[in-house]
Short mmCIF file of C-alpha atoms in Angstrom, two decimals:
data_model
loop_
_atom_site.label_atom_id
_atom_site.label_comp_id
_atom_site.label_asym_id
_atom_site.label_seq_id
_atom_site.Cartn_x
_atom_site.Cartn_y
_atom_site.Cartn_z
CA UNK A 1 -0.01 -0.02 -0.04
CA UNK A 2 1.61 3.32 -1.07
CA UNK A 3 -1.02 5.72 0.08
CA UNK A 4 0.60 8.17 2.69
CA UNK A 5 -1.16 8.94 6.06
CA UNK A 6 -1.10 12.02 8.26
CA UNK A 7 -3.03 13.55 11.14
CA UNK A 8 -4.64 16.96 11.94
CA UNK A 9 -2.80 18.99 14.67
CA UNK A 10 -3.76 21.76 16.88
CA UNK A 11 -1.13 24.12 18.32
CA UNK A 12 -1.13 27.27 20.48
CA UNK A 13 0.36 30.33 18.91
CA UNK A 14 4.07 30.43 19.84
CA UNK A 15 4.33 26.75 20.25
CA UNK A 16 5.69 23.91 18.08
CA UNK A 17 3.72 21.58 15.79
CA UNK A 18 4.98 18.22 14.54
CA UNK A 19 3.81 16.86 11.22
CA UNK A 20 4.37 13.15 10.56
CA UNK A 21 3.78 11.50 7.18
CA UNK A 22 3.98 7.64 6.85
CA UNK A 23 3.69 5.05 4.01
CA UNK A 24 3.82 1.33 4.14
CA UNK A 25 5.22 0.66 0.64
CA UNK A 26 7.25 3.63 -0.74
CA UNK A 27 7.79 1.86 -4.04
CA UNK A 28 11.30 3.42 -4.11
CA UNK A 29 9.72 6.87 -4.00
CA UNK A 30 10.46 9.83 -1.80
CA UNK A 31 8.06 11.64 0.47
CA UNK A 32 7.51 15.38 0.42
CA UNK A 33 5.93 18.01 2.71
CA UNK A 34 4.42 21.33 1.40
CA UNK A 35 2.74 24.19 3.04
CA UNK A 36 -0.79 25.56 2.43
CA UNK A 37 0.63 27.96 -0.25
CA UNK A 38 1.99 24.59 -2.02
CA UNK A 39 5.47 25.58 -1.26
CA UNK A 40 7.76 22.43 -0.66
CA UNK A 41 9.28 22.35 2.70
CA UNK A 42 11.17 19.13 2.52
CA UNK A 43 11.79 16.55 -0.20
CA UNK A 44 12.97 13.49 1.60
CA UNK A 45 15.82 14.80 3.83
CA UNK A 46 16.50 17.79 1.66
CA UNK A 47 15.39 21.22 2.80
CA UNK A 48 13.52 23.17 0.07
CA UNK A 49 12.28 26.32 1.93
CA UNK A 50 14.75 28.60 3.90
CA UNK A 51 12.78 28.93 7.24
CA UNK A 52 14.79 28.12 10.29
CA UNK A 53 11.56 27.50 12.23
CA UNK A 54 11.06 24.34 10.03
CA UNK A 55 13.24 21.44 11.01
CA UNK A 56 13.69 17.79 9.83
CA UNK A 57 12.78 15.31 12.69
CA UNK A 58 13.00 11.99 10.77
CA UNK A 59 13.58 10.83 7.29
CA UNK A 60 13.24 7.13 6.14
CA UNK A 61 11.82 5.44 3.05
CA UNK A 62 8.56 5.02 5.12
CA UNK A 63 8.37 8.28 7.10
CA UNK A 64 8.95 12.04 6.69
CA UNK A 65 8.51 13.99 9.94
CA UNK A 66 9.12 17.73 10.24
CA UNK A 67 8.47 20.31 13.02
CA UNK A 68 7.45 23.98 12.88
CA UNK A 69 8.42 26.18 15.98
CA UNK A 70 7.33 29.57 17.03
CA UNK A 71 3.94 28.96 15.26
CA UNK A 72 2.07 32.06 14.24
CA UNK A 73 -1.59 32.47 13.12
CA UNK A 74 -0.63 32.66 9.45
CA UNK A 75 0.83 29.10 9.69
CA UNK A 76 -2.65 27.72 10.02
CA UNK A 77 -4.02 25.70 6.97
CA UNK A 78 -3.69 22.50 5.16
CA UNK A 79 -0.25 20.92 4.79
CA UNK A 80 0.15 18.19 2.06
CA UNK A 81 2.25 15.05 2.18
CA UNK A 82 2.97 13.50 -1.30
CA UNK A 83 4.70 10.37 -2.65
CA UNK A 84 5.57 10.47 -6.18
CA UNK A 85 4.45 7.19 -7.44
CA UNK A 86 2.39 6.66 -10.59
CA UNK A 87 -0.08 8.19 -10.09
CA UNK A 88 1.03 10.69 -7.26
CA UNK A 89 -0.60 10.01 -3.95
CA UNK A 90 -1.19 12.63 -1.34
CA UNK A 91 -2.59 13.14 2.25
CA UNK A 92 -3.74 16.35 3.91
CA UNK A 93 -2.92 17.47 7.56
CA UNK A 94 -5.04 20.47 8.83
CA UNK A 95 -3.04 22.65 11.28
CA UNK A 96 -5.18 24.73 13.58
CA UNK A 97 -3.51 27.65 15.39
CA UNK A 98 -5.09 28.88 18.68
CA UNK A 99 -4.99 32.49 19.43
CA UNK A 100 -4.24 33.05 23.29
CA UNK A 101 -6.65 35.61 24.70
CA UNK A 102 -5.06 38.63 26.30
CA UNK A 103 -5.59 39.26 30.14
CA UNK A 104 -9.15 40.65 30.57
CA UNK A 105 -9.76 44.26 31.46
CA UNK A 106 -12.55 45.61 33.58
CA UNK A 107 -14.23 48.98 32.93
CA UNK A 108 -16.92 50.85 34.90
CA UNK A 109 -15.22 50.71 38.49
CA UNK A 110 -13.03 53.87 38.08
CA UNK A 111 -15.51 56.18 39.86
CA UNK A 112 -17.23 55.41 43.33
CA UNK A 113 -20.75 54.16 43.27
CA UNK A 114 -23.32 55.48 45.71
CA UNK A 115 -24.99 52.80 47.89
CA UNK A 116 -28.26 51.48 46.51
CA UNK A 117 -27.27 52.46 43.00
CA UNK A 118 -26.69 50.09 40.06
CA UNK A 119 -23.12 49.14 39.18
CA UNK A 120 -22.48 48.57 35.51
CA UNK A 121 -19.18 46.77 34.75
CA UNK A 122 -17.74 45.62 31.44
CA UNK A 123 -15.08 42.83 30.95
CA UNK A 124 -13.01 42.75 27.64
CA UNK A 125 -10.42 40.38 26.20
CA UNK A 126 -8.81 40.43 22.76
CA UNK A 127 -6.71 37.93 20.68
CA UNK A 128 -8.59 34.88 21.24
CA UNK A 129 -9.11 32.21 18.47
CA UNK A 130 -11.70 30.80 18.69
CA UNK A 131 -13.70 33.40 20.69
CA UNK A 132 -13.06 33.07 24.47
CA UNK A 133 -15.63 32.71 27.19
CA UNK A 134 -15.79 35.28 30.07
CA UNK A 135 -17.19 34.72 33.53
CA UNK A 136 -17.78 37.00 36.65
CA UNK A 137 -17.46 36.73 40.41
CA UNK A 138 -17.98 39.13 43.32
CA UNK A 139 -16.07 37.73 46.21
CA UNK A 140 -16.84 34.08 46.17
CA UNK A 141 -20.23 34.49 44.45
CA UNK A 142 -20.80 34.05 40.67
CA UNK A 143 -22.49 36.92 38.80
CA UNK A 144 -24.69 36.30 35.90
CA UNK A 145 -23.74 38.44 32.87
CA UNK A 146 -26.17 40.68 30.97
CA UNK A 147 -24.85 39.74 27.64
CA UNK A 148 -21.66 38.80 25.69
CA UNK A 149 -20.36 40.60 22.55
CA UNK A 150 -17.97 39.00 19.92
CA UNK A 151 -16.08 41.15 17.57
CA UNK A 152 -13.52 39.97 14.85
CA UNK A 153 -10.16 41.68 15.37
CA UNK A 154 -8.48 43.73 12.59
CA UNK A 155 -6.22 40.82 11.68
CA UNK A 156 -9.29 38.80 10.62
CA UNK A 157 -8.27 35.78 12.54
CA UNK A 158 -8.73 36.46 16.25
CA UNK A 159 -11.63 37.87 18.23
CA UNK A 160 -12.48 40.38 21.08
CA UNK A 161 -15.03 39.29 23.64
CA UNK A 162 -16.91 41.66 25.89
CA UNK A 163 -19.20 40.74 28.85
CA UNK A 164 -21.36 43.05 30.98
CA UNK A 165 -22.85 42.63 34.62
CA UNK A 166 -25.20 44.87 36.49
CA UNK A 167 -26.04 44.69 40.30
CA UNK A 168 -27.18 46.97 42.98
CA UNK A 169 -24.54 47.85 45.53
CA UNK A 170 -24.78 48.31 49.28
CA UNK A 171 -22.28 49.64 51.87
CA UNK A 172 -21.07 46.09 52.42
CA UNK A 173 -19.84 46.07 48.78
CA UNK A 174 -17.26 48.74 49.61
CA UNK A 175 -13.78 47.23 48.88
CA UNK A 176 -15.55 44.01 47.50
CA UNK A 177 -13.48 42.32 44.89
CA UNK A 178 -14.92 41.75 41.46
CA UNK A 179 -13.15 39.24 39.20
CA UNK A 180 -13.49 38.63 35.50
CA UNK A 181 -11.96 35.43 34.16
CA UNK A 182 -11.35 34.24 30.63
CA UNK A 183 -11.71 30.63 29.77
CA UNK A 184 -10.04 29.22 26.60
CA UNK A 185 -8.58 25.92 25.30
CA UNK A 186 -5.27 27.59 24.55
CA UNK A 187 -4.77 28.36 28.28
CA UNK A 188 -4.52 24.54 28.84
CA UNK A 189 -6.58 24.37 32.07
CA UNK A 190 -5.08 27.61 33.49
CA UNK A 191 -6.91 30.64 34.29
CA UNK A 192 -6.35 34.24 33.25
CA UNK A 193 -8.19 36.72 35.28
CA UNK A 194 -8.39 40.38 36.49
CA UNK A 195 -9.57 41.63 39.81
CA UNK A 196 -10.82 45.20 40.72
CA UNK A 197 -12.07 46.54 44.09
CA UNK A 198 -15.37 48.45 44.27
CA UNK A 199 -15.58 51.88 45.86
CA UNK A 200 -18.97 52.43 47.34
CA UNK A 201 -20.02 55.72 48.97
CA UNK A 202 -22.49 55.44 51.79
CA UNK A 203 -23.99 57.49 54.52
CA UNK A 204 -21.86 58.29 57.67
CA UNK A 205 -22.31 56.92 61.22
CA UNK A 206 -21.09 58.54 64.39
CA UNK A 207 -20.73 58.02 68.13
CA UNK A 208 -19.18 60.05 70.91
CA UNK A 209 -16.36 58.73 73.03
CA UNK A 210 -15.35 60.59 76.31
CA UNK A 211 -11.71 60.79 77.44
CA UNK A 212 -11.48 60.13 80.32
CA UNK A 213 -14.40 57.84 80.42
CA UNK A 214 -15.66 59.02 83.91
CA UNK A 215 -15.21 62.79 83.93
CA UNK A 216 -14.91 64.54 87.34
CA UNK A 217 -15.16 68.21 88.32
CA UNK A 218 -11.87 70.12 87.82
CA UNK A 219 -10.53 67.65 85.30
CA UNK A 220 -9.87 68.21 81.57
CA UNK A 221 -12.45 66.33 79.25
CA UNK A 222 -12.23 65.49 75.58
CA UNK A 223 -15.43 64.41 73.64
CA UNK A 224 -14.32 62.57 70.38
CA UNK A 225 -17.09 62.41 67.75
CA UNK A 226 -16.07 59.28 66.01
CA UNK A 227 -17.37 59.65 62.43
CA UNK A 228 -17.26 56.57 59.95
CA UNK A 229 -18.33 56.43 56.34
CA UNK A 230 -17.14 56.72 52.73
CA UNK A 231 -16.18 59.39 52.37
CA UNK A 232 -15.31 60.06 56.00
CA UNK A 233 -17.23 63.06 57.53
CA UNK A 234 -15.29 66.28 57.27
CA UNK A 235 -17.49 68.51 59.13
CA UNK A 236 -18.62 68.48 62.81
CA UNK A 237 -21.11 70.70 64.58
CA UNK A 238 -21.21 70.55 68.32
CA UNK A 239 -24.21 71.81 70.22
CA UNK A 240 -25.60 71.47 73.82
CA UNK A 241 -29.32 70.76 74.26
CA UNK A 242 -31.11 73.74 75.57
CA UNK A 243 -28.64 76.22 74.11
CA UNK A 244 -29.33 78.22 70.98
CA UNK A 245 -25.74 78.97 70.33
CA UNK A 246 -23.51 76.32 68.52
CA UNK A 247 -20.39 75.40 70.57
CA UNK A 248 -18.26 74.48 67.67
CA UNK A 249 -18.32 73.98 63.90
CA UNK A 250 -15.21 72.76 62.23
CA UNK A 251 -13.33 69.85 60.61
CA UNK A 252 -12.14 68.99 64.05
CA UNK A 253 -14.14 66.20 65.62
CA UNK A 254 -12.94 66.87 69.20
CA UNK A 255 -14.78 69.10 71.80
CA UNK A 256 -12.40 69.98 74.68
CA UNK A 257 -13.29 71.18 78.21
CA UNK A 258 -10.08 72.49 79.79
CA UNK A 259 -11.63 72.58 83.33
CA UNK A 260 -14.94 70.73 84.13
CA UNK A 261 -17.50 72.44 86.15
CA UNK A 262 -20.85 71.15 87.49
CA UNK A 263 -22.53 73.56 85.13
CA UNK A 264 -21.08 71.63 82.14
CA UNK A 265 -23.46 68.67 82.82
CA UNK A 266 -26.03 68.18 80.01
CA UNK A 267 -26.59 66.46 76.72
CA UNK A 268 -24.11 67.23 74.02
CA UNK A 269 -24.91 66.66 70.23
CA UNK A 270 -22.52 65.99 67.44
CA UNK A 271 -23.62 66.39 63.85
CA UNK A 272 -21.15 64.69 61.44
CA UNK A 273 -21.56 65.59 57.81
CA UNK A 274 -20.05 64.12 54.56
CA UNK A 275 -21.09 64.37 50.91
CA UNK A 276 -23.53 61.47 51.52
CA UNK A 277 -25.35 63.28 54.28
CA UNK A 278 -25.29 63.87 58.04
CA UNK A 279 -25.82 61.89 61.23
CA UNK A 280 -26.35 62.87 64.80
CA UNK A 281 -24.74 61.41 68.02
CA UNK A 282 -25.64 62.37 71.53
CA UNK A 283 -23.72 62.11 74.79
CA UNK A 284 -25.13 62.67 78.32
CA UNK A 285 -22.37 64.40 80.45
CA UNK A 286 -22.74 64.09 84.24
CA UNK A 287 -19.91 65.69 86.06
CA UNK A 288 -19.04 64.00 89.18
CA UNK A 289 -17.60 65.55 92.43
CA UNK A 290 -13.83 66.05 92.40
CA UNK A 291 -11.99 62.97 93.78
CA UNK A 292 -9.88 63.58 96.88
CA UNK A 293 -6.17 63.61 96.09
CA UNK A 294 -3.97 62.55 98.98
CA UNK A 295 -1.28 65.32 99.75
CA UNK A 296 2.50 64.64 99.91
CA UNK A 297 2.68 65.23 103.71
CA UNK A 298 -0.12 62.82 104.44
CA UNK A 299 1.67 60.15 102.39
CA UNK A 300 4.82 60.98 104.25
CA UNK A 301 3.13 60.58 107.68
CA UNK A 302 1.68 57.24 106.50
CA UNK A 303 5.01 55.89 105.70
CA UNK A 304 6.55 56.94 109.06
CA UNK A 305 3.57 55.36 110.82
CA UNK A 306 4.20 52.18 109.05
CA UNK A 307 7.97 52.17 110.09
CA UNK A 308 7.10 52.92 113.65
CA UNK A 309 4.53 50.02 113.65
CA UNK A 310 7.18 47.64 112.55
CA UNK A 311 9.68 48.72 115.14
CA UNK A 312 7.10 48.41 118.03
CA UNK A 313 6.29 44.91 116.78
CA UNK A 314 9.87 43.86 116.70
CA UNK A 315 10.44 45.28 120.40
CA UNK A 316 7.38 43.54 121.67
CA UNK A 317 8.63 40.19 119.97
CA UNK A 318 11.98 40.62 121.71
CA UNK A 319 10.43 41.28 125.15
CA UNK A 320 8.35 38.18 124.85
CA UNK A 321 11.26 35.97 123.96
CA UNK A 322 13.45 37.53 126.79
CA UNK A 323 10.66 36.97 129.36
CA UNK A 324 10.23 33.35 128.31
CA UNK A 325 14.03 32.81 128.83
CA UNK A 326 14.07 34.30 132.24
CA UNK A 327 11.07 32.14 133.39
CA UNK A 328 12.79 29.00 132.29
CA UNK A 329 16.12 29.80 134.28
CA UNK A 330 14.52 31.15 137.54
CA UNK A 331 15.23 28.10 139.69
CA UNK A 332 18.96 28.09 138.90
CA UNK A 333 19.58 31.49 140.63
CA UNK A 334 21.42 31.16 143.95
CA UNK A 335 22.31 34.05 146.38
CA UNK A 336 25.27 34.10 148.67
CA UNK A 337 24.29 36.90 151.15
CA UNK A 338 24.60 34.80 154.29
CA UNK A 339 27.25 32.27 153.84
CA UNK A 340 27.71 31.71 157.68
CA UNK A 341 24.16 30.40 157.97
CA UNK A 342 25.23 27.06 156.61
CA UNK A 343 27.11 26.10 159.77
CA UNK A 344 24.61 27.57 162.30
CA UNK A 345 22.58 25.14 164.45
CA UNK A 346 19.39 27.39 164.45
CA UNK A 347 18.22 30.59 162.90
CA UNK A 348 19.30 32.85 165.82
CA UNK A 349 22.80 31.58 165.73
CA UNK A 350 22.84 32.00 161.88
CA UNK A 351 21.93 35.64 162.27
CA UNK A 352 24.40 36.16 165.00
CA UNK A 353 27.06 34.47 162.93
CA UNK A 354 26.26 36.64 159.98
CA UNK A 355 26.51 39.79 161.99
CA UNK A 356 29.41 38.54 164.11
CA UNK A 357 31.17 37.75 160.96
CA UNK A 358 31.10 41.32 160.02
CA UNK A 359 31.72 42.54 163.56
CA UNK A 360 34.67 40.30 164.10
CA UNK A 361 36.18 41.72 161.00
CA UNK A 362 35.70 45.27 162.57
CA UNK A 363 37.06 43.80 165.95
CA UNK A 364 40.10 42.51 164.41
CA UNK A 365 40.74 45.97 162.94
CA UNK A 366 40.41 47.46 166.33
CA UNK A 367 42.52 44.85 168.00
CA UNK A 368 45.50 45.67 165.93
CA UNK A 369 45.18 49.32 166.53
#
C-alpha cells in the first residue's frame, strides 16, 4: 500500500507543531511536505524552503516527519504530504493555530458608586481564536452576565470578547473584589483573570467617646465624635441641648473642656456631615464631684507610721522572747548573802554568825590598833 497517512494537529500560537507522514510501501519513491501555499518544505531529507523554524525530525523510506516552531496564526491551514508514485498520492494535515486571549480588562469601576445604585461593569479580552468565554465573580459568588459581544479583530483571525454585569450595591460592597476570568482551550486548564475593588459611597455613622471615660469636676475632658463612612465626615457641629448657640463648627471632631464644672453637665450633640449626608450622635455628660487627692505630707506621715509600727512589733517580740527565757532559768539562781548560816544550828545563831562575822572583822581591825 503506497497511500501516505497524516493527522490533523492543533497548536497554540508560539508553540511547536510536529507533522508526521508515513507510508507502508514507498515503492522506491520519496516523501514530500508542502505548506498551504503549496511551497515545498522538505523533499525527503532535503530542505526546500529557507525557514529556520522548520526542521527535519525523521526521514526514512517509510516516514518523513518535520516540525515548525514559534507557530504564528498565518501558519494555519492544510499541509500536504505527497509520494511521487504513478499516479502521485497525497494526504492532507489540517493545522489549527489557537490564538491566546489577552488578560481581561474591567471597565466601569473607576468612579465610586453610591449605595443602593446600580453598578455596571464591562469585561473585555482580545486575541482569542476561537472566541473565548468570560465569567464573573463578586467575592466568592458567581455573577450572571447581562450579555456577551464577540467582534473580529482587525487581523481577521482572532476575536475580542466583551461581557457586562449589573447589580445593586450596598455599603457592604465597599472594597469588595470583582473578578473577570477568561476561559479558553489555549490556556491549557489555567486561568487568566483580572480583579478590581469596588468603591461604594455610603452615609456616615457617628458615636461620641469621652476621654477620660468617667469625667470629674476640675478635670480636663475631651469628647471625640467618631465619624465613619465613605467618604469620612469632614464637618462636625457641636451643640448642647437647651442652648441656642452652637459650641463649635469645624473639621475637628474633638470638643475640649479644659476645666470641668458642674454647670457643664447636660446632653451634647455632634452632627457629622459628609457628601453622602449627616448623622447625629448624643452624649449625656454628668460631672461627678472632684476626687480627693492625697497630699504629699499625709503620704509621708503614712510611711512614718508604718515604720514605727514595725519597730514596735519587733520590740514586743524581743520582750516576749526574753521573758520566756528568764522564766525557764529562774530556779537556777542562787544568792550568797549569808554564807555563815550554813554552819549555824538554828536561825538565831545564823543571824548572830552573819552579824558577828562582820563585827569580828571590825573587831580585828580595832585589836591591831
